[in-house]
Each structure stands twice: as structure tokens, then as C-alpha cells.
Tab-separated table of C-alpha atoms in Angstrom:
chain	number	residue	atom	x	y	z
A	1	UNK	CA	49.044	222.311	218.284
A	2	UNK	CA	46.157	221.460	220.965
A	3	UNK	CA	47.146	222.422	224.166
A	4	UNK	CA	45.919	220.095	227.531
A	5	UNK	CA	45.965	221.553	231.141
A	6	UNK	CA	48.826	220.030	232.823
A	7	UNK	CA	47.732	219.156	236.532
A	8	UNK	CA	47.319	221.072	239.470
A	9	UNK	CA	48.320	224.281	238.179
A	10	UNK	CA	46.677	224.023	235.070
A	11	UNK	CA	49.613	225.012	232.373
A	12	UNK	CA	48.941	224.801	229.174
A	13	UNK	CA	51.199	221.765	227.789
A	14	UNK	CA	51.429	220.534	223.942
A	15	UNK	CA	48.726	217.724	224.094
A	16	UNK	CA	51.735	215.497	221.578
A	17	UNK	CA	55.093	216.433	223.269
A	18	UNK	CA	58.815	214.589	223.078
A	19	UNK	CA	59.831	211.723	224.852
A	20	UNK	CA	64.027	210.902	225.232
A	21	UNK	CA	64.184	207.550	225.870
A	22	UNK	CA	66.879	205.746	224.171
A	23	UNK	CA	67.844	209.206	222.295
A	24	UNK	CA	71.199	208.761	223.671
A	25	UNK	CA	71.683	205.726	221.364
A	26	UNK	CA	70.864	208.061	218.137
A	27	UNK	CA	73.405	210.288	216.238
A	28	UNK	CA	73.766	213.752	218.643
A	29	UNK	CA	73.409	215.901	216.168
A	30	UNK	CA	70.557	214.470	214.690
A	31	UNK	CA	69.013	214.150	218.033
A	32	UNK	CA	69.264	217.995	219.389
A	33	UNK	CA	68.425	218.399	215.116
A	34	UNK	CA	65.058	216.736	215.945
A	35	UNK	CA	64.683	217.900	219.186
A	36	UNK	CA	64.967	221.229	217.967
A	37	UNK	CA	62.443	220.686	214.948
A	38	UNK	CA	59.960	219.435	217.326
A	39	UNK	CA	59.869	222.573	219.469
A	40	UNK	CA	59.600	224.133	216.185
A	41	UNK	CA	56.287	222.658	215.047
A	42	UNK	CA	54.623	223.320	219.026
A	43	UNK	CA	55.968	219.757	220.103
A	44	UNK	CA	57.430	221.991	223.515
A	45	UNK	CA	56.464	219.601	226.307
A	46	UNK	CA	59.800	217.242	226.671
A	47	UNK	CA	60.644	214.613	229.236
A	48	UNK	CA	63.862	213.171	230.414
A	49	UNK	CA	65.273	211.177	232.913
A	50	UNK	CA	68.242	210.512	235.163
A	51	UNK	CA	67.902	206.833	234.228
A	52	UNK	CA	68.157	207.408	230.032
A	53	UNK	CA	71.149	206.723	228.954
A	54	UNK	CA	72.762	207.420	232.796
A	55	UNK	CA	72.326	211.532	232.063
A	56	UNK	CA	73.341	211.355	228.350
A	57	UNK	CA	69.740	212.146	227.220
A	58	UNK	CA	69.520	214.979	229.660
A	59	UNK	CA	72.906	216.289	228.031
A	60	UNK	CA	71.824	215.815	224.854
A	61	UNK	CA	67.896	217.588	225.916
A	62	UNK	CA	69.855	220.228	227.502
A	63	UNK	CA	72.062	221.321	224.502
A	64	UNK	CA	69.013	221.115	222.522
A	65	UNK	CA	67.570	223.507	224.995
A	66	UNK	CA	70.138	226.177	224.876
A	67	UNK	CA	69.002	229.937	224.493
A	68	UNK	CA	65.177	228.317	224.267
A	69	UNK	CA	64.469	227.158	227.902
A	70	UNK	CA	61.453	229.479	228.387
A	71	UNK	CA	60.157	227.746	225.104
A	72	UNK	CA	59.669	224.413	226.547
A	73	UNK	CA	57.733	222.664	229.301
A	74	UNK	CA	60.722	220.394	230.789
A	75	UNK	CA	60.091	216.639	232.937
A	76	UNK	CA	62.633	214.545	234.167
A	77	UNK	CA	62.411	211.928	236.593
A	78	UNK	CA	64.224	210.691	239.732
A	79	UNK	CA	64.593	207.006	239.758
A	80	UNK	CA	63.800	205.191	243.172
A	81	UNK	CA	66.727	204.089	244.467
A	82	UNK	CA	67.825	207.500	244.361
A	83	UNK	CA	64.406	208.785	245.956
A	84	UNK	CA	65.657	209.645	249.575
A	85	UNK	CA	65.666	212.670	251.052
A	86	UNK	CA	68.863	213.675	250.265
A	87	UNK	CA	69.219	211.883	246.881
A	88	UNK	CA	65.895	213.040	245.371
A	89	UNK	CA	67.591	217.041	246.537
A	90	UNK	CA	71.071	215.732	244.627
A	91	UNK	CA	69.510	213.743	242.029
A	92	UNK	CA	67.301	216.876	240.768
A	93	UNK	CA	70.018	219.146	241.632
A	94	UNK	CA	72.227	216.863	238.634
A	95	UNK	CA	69.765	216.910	236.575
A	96	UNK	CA	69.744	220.553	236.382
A	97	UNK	CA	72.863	220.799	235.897
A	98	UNK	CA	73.223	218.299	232.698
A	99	UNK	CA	70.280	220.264	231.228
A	100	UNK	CA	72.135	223.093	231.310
A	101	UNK	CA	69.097	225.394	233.615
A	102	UNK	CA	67.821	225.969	236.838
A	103	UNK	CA	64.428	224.577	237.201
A	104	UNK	CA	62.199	221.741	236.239
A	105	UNK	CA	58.491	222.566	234.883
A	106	UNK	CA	57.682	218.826	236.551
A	107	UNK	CA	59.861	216.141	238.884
A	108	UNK	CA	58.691	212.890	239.049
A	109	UNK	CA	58.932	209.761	240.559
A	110	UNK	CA	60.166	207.369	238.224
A	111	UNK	CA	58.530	203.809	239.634
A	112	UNK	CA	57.597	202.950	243.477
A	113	UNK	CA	60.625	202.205	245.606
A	114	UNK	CA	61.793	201.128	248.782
A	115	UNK	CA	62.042	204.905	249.744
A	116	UNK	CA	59.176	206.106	252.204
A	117	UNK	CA	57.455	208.435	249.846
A	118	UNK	CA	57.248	210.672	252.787
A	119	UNK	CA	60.607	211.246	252.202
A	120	UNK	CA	60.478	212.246	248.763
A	121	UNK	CA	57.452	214.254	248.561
A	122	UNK	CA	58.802	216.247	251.417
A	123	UNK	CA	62.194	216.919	249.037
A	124	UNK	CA	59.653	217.693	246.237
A	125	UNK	CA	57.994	220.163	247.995
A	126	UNK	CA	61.602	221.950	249.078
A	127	UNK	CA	62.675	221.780	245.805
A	128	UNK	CA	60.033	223.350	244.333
A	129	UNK	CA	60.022	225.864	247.373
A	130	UNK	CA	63.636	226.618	246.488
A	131	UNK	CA	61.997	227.349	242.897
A	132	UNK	CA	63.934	223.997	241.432
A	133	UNK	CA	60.994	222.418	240.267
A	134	UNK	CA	57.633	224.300	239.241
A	135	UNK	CA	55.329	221.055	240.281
A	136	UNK	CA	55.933	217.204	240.707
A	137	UNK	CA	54.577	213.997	240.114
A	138	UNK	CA	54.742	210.334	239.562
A	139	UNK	CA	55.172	207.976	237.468
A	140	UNK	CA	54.074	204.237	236.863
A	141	UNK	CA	51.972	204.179	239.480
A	142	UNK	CA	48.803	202.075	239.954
A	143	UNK	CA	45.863	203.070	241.643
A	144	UNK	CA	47.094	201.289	244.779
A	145	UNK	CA	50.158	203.586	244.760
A	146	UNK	CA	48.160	206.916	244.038
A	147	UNK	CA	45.992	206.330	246.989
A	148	UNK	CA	49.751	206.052	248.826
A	149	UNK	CA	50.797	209.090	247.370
A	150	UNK	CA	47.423	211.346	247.894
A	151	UNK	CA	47.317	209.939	251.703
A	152	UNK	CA	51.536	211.536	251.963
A	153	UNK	CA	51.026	214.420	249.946
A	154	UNK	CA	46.660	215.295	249.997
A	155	UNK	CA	44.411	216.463	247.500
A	156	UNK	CA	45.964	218.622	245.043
A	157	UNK	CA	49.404	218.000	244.899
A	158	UNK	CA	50.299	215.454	242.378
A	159	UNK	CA	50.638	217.137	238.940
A	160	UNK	CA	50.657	213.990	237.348
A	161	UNK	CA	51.234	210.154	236.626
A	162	UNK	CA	53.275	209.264	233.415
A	163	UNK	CA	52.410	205.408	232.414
A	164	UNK	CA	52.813	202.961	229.740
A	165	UNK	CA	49.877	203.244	227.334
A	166	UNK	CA	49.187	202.745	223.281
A	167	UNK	CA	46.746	201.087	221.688
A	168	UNK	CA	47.595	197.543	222.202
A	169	UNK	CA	47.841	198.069	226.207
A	170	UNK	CA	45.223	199.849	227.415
A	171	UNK	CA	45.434	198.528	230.834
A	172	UNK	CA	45.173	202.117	232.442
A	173	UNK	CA	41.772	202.690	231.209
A	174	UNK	CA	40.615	200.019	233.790
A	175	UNK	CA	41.363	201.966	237.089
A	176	UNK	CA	44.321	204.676	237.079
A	177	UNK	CA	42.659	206.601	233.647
A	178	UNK	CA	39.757	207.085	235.591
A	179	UNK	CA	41.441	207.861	239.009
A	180	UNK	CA	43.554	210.451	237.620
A	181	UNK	CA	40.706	212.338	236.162
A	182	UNK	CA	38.846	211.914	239.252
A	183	UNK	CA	42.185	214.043	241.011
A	184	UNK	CA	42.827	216.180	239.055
A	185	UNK	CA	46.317	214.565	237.796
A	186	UNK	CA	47.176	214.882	234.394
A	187	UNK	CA	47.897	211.316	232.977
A	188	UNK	CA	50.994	211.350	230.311
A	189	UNK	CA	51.183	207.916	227.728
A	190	UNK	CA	54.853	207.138	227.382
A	191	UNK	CA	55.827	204.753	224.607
A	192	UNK	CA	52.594	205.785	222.829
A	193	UNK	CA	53.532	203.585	219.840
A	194	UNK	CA	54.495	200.151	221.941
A	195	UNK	CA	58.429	199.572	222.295
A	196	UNK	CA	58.918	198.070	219.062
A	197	UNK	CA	55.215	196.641	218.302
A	198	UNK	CA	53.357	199.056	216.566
A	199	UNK	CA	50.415	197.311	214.350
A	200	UNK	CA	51.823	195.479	211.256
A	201	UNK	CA	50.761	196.477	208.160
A	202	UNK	CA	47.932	194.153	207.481
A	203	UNK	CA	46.683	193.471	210.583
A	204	UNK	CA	43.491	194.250	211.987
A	205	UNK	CA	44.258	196.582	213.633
A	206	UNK	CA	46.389	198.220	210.691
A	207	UNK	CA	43.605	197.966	208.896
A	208	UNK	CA	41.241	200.444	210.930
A	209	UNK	CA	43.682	202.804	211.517
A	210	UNK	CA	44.155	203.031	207.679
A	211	UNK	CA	40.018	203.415	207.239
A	212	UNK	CA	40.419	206.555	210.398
A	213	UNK	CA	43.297	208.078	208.674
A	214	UNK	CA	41.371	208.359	205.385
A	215	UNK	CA	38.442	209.633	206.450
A	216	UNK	CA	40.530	212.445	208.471
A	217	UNK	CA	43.631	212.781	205.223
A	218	UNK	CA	46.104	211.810	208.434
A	219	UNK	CA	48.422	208.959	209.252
A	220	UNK	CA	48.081	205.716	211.206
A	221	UNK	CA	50.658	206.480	213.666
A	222	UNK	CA	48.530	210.222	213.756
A	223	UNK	CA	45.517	208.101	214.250
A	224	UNK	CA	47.368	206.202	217.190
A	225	UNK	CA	48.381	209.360	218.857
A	226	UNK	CA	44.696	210.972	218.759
A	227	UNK	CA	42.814	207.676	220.388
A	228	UNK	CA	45.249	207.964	223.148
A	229	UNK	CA	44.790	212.025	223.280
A	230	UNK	CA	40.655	211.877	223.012
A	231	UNK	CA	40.859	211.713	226.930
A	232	UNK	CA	40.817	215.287	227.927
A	233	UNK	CA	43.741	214.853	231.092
A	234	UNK	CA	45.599	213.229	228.691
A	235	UNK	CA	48.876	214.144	226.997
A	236	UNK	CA	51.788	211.516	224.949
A	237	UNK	CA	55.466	211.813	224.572
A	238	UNK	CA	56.699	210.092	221.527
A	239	UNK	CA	60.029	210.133	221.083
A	240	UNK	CA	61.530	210.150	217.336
A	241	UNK	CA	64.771	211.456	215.558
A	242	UNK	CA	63.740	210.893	211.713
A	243	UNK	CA	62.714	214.514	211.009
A	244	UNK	CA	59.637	213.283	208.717
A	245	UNK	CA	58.067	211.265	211.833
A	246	UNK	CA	59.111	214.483	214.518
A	247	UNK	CA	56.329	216.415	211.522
A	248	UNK	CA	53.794	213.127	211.837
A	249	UNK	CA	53.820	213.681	215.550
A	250	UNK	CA	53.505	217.063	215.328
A	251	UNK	CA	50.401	216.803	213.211
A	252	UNK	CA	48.351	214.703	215.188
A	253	UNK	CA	48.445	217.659	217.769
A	254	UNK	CA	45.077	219.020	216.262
A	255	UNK	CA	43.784	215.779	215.497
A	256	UNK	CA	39.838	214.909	217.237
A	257	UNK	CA	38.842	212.006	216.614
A	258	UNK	CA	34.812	211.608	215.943
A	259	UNK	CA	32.925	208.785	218.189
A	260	UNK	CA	32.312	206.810	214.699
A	261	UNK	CA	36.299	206.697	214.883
A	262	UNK	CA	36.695	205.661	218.044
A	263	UNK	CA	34.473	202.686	218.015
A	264	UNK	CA	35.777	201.423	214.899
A	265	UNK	CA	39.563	201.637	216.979
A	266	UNK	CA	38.167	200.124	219.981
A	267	UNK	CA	36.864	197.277	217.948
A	268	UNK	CA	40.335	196.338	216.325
A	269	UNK	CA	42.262	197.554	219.868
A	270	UNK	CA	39.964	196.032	222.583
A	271	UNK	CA	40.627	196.993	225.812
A	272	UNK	CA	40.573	193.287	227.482
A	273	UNK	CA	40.311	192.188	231.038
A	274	UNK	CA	42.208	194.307	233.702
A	275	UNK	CA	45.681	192.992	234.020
A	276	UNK	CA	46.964	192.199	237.933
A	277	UNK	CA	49.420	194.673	237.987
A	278	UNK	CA	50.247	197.943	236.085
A	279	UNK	CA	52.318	197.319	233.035
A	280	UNK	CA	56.078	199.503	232.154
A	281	UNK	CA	58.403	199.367	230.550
């Protein structure tokens, strides 16, 4: 598994990692199963939230976690109406506590809020003072928002900025890819398959990932995860509890992509005109 330096600090992080979203809505046991099975096969970066499943994905991440805490590099995410002072403290300080440990790798900031970001940054920088969180971040935030963020927090600071991106929105490569790389943030593609609208079989753009994967002996959805992974800031967190796609992920970690590739991808994926605002999900 290729590792990619995650942000300021420059840890090494699994370039494909695992994403809980919606895990909370799978059978437990097959979820910590999978979850488990990822970290296995060098799938060790994992993100969470407060806001999946109201803590039940952090409960389930947490017993999938137990006696193997030093093995992973652990996200969750604070989510803005809960990004005051005091609430980001009590919010991460949960969060710990349905994970089962006593420290975050990351803490980020789920979406822009009403909050002053003053506000949270400064509880950021306590908790990872208090050695709660190792380094924090942001998340689904355009280039307007960065700019924000760097004038609260300064150069150096942000670790990174988790956004929607797969091969049919490719809306960060406009502005915030570029940004990021500029500032040393690590930029971490969430939903790295679409929510539901991964190419059809027999579509163009099916089509090219089937010619890629040939020529490489690798699947489409491996093909998928290396475009978005050819940047060198960039990591993705797919999430998945069927135990033969947790191995697909895990094999596109070592995946490059040649520039013969990625032309042929960015032919059947174009990147189209920049969108007015940033899109999430």
C-alpha cells in the first residue's frame, strides 16, 4: 500500500483508506468484519464523524479499533452547529469516548457554519495541546473558505480539506486541488465512487476504465481510485462492507496510472466548466 504525506506534519497515511459513512446502516458485525479486513490489507487511514449515523459509526469504528489503535490513522469530524468553543471541546471529547481512545490523528471541520472559526480553531489548537487531537483540518471547504481559515489560523496549520470528488465531479480540480497543494494541505476525496452513480456498464466512461484496467490486469473501480490518487497531496476514503470490494480498494493502493491512462480517463470524465459553488454531499 502507497503511502501519501498527510499535511503539515507529514505522516505517512494509506494513499486508499476507509470511509464510515452510512456504515451504521450495514450489519455490525460485518461492518467491524470489514473494517477489520481493511486494516489488514494497509487500508489504516479511517474517518468518522459525529454526524454518521448520530455516533453509531464512531461506535461501530471504535469496536473495530479495539487492541489496534496504534495501527490506524483515525479522522472524525465536528459538525458546525456544534463548532463553538465549548462544543467543538465536548463534541471531540464524545467522540473519543464512542471510539473507545484518547486522541484523534486529525479533527475536522465538517462544513462552514455560523460559528466564528476563530472560535473553533482556537479549541483545535487546545485540544491538540491537551494531546486530544494530533492535527486538524477542514472539510468541504472552497477556496473562499480556505483563505478564511489560513487568515484565523496562518500558514501551516491546516492539515487538510476532505471534499467531494470522483470522476464524474471533478469540480475541485478548478481552484481548491490546486490551492491545497499550493499550502501544503493534504486534500482527502470522500465518496470517491459518486453516492450511488458510479459509471454504468456500457457507458463511455465504463468503457475506458475497462481499456485502463486491462492494460494494468486491475479493476474499474481500481482504475477510479488511482485517477483520483495520481495527485500527489491526494488521498480517498471509500467506504465498503462486502469483503471482496474492502480487497478491490485495497489493491488500487499501488496502482500509478501512466499519462497514456490518464488522458484516455480525462477524455471519457471531462472536467467541465467550474461550478459556482463547491459541491457535497
Amino acid at each position: 500500500m502507497r503511502n501519501v504525506n498527510f499535511g503539515r506534519l507529514g505522516q505517512a497515511v494509506s494513499v486508499v483508506g476507509q470511509g464510515t459513512w452510512y456504515l451504521e446502516q450495514a450489519d455490525r458485525h460485518a461492518g467491524i468484519n470489514a473494517l477489520r479486513q481493511g486494516i489488514d490489507l494497509g487500508l489504516t487511514h479511517i474517518d468518522t464523524a459525529e454526524m454518521y449515523g448520530d455516533g453509531a459509526a464512531e461506535d461501530i469504528l471504535g469496536e473495530a479499533i479495539q487492541g489496534r489503535r496504534d495501527d490506524v490513522f483515525l479522522v472524525s469530524k465536528v459538525l458546525p452547529w456544534n463548532a463553538s468553543y465549548d462544543g467543538t471541546i465536548a463534541a471531540c471529547e464524545a467522540s473519543l469516548r464512542r471510539l473507545g481512545t484518547d486522541r484523534l490523528d486529525c479533527y475536522l471541520l465538517h462544513w462552514p457554519g455560523q460559528h466564528p472559526l476563530e472560535d473553533t480553531f482556537a479549541a483545535m489548537e487546545k485540544l491538540e495541546q491537551d494531546g486530544k487531537i494530533g492535527s486538524f483540518g477542514v472539510s468541504n471547504f472552497d477556496v473562499a473558505d480556505l483563505e478564511d481559515a489560513l487568515a484565523v489560523v496562518g500558514e501551516g496549520k491546516l492539515a487538510c480539506n476532505q471534499v467531494l470528488y470522483h470522476l464524474e465531479q471533478r469540480a475541485i480540480e478548478h481552484d481548491v486541488l490546486p490551492w491545497c497543494a499550493a499550502h501544503g494541505l493534504s486534500v482527502i476525496a470522500y465518496s470517491p465512487f459518486g453516492h450511488g452513480s458510479f459509471p454504468a456498464p456500457g457507458s463511455r466512461g465504463w468503457e475506458a476504465l475497462q481499456r485502463v484496467g486491462a492494460r494494468h490486469n486491475v479493476t474499474e473501480r481500481q482504475v477510479a481510485l488511482g485517477f483520483l490518487a495520481r495527485h500527489s497531496n491526494v488521498a480517498t476514503i471509500p467506504k465498503a462492507v462486502n469483503p471482496d470490494h474492502v480487497a478491490c480498494n485495497a489493491g488500487a493502493g499501488d496502482l500509478r496510472l501512466d499519462e497514456a491512462d490518464i488522458r484516455e480517463l480525462d477524455a471519457a470524465f471531462p472536467l467541465g466548466r467550474k461550478p459556482s459553488h463547491l459541491p457535497m454531499l
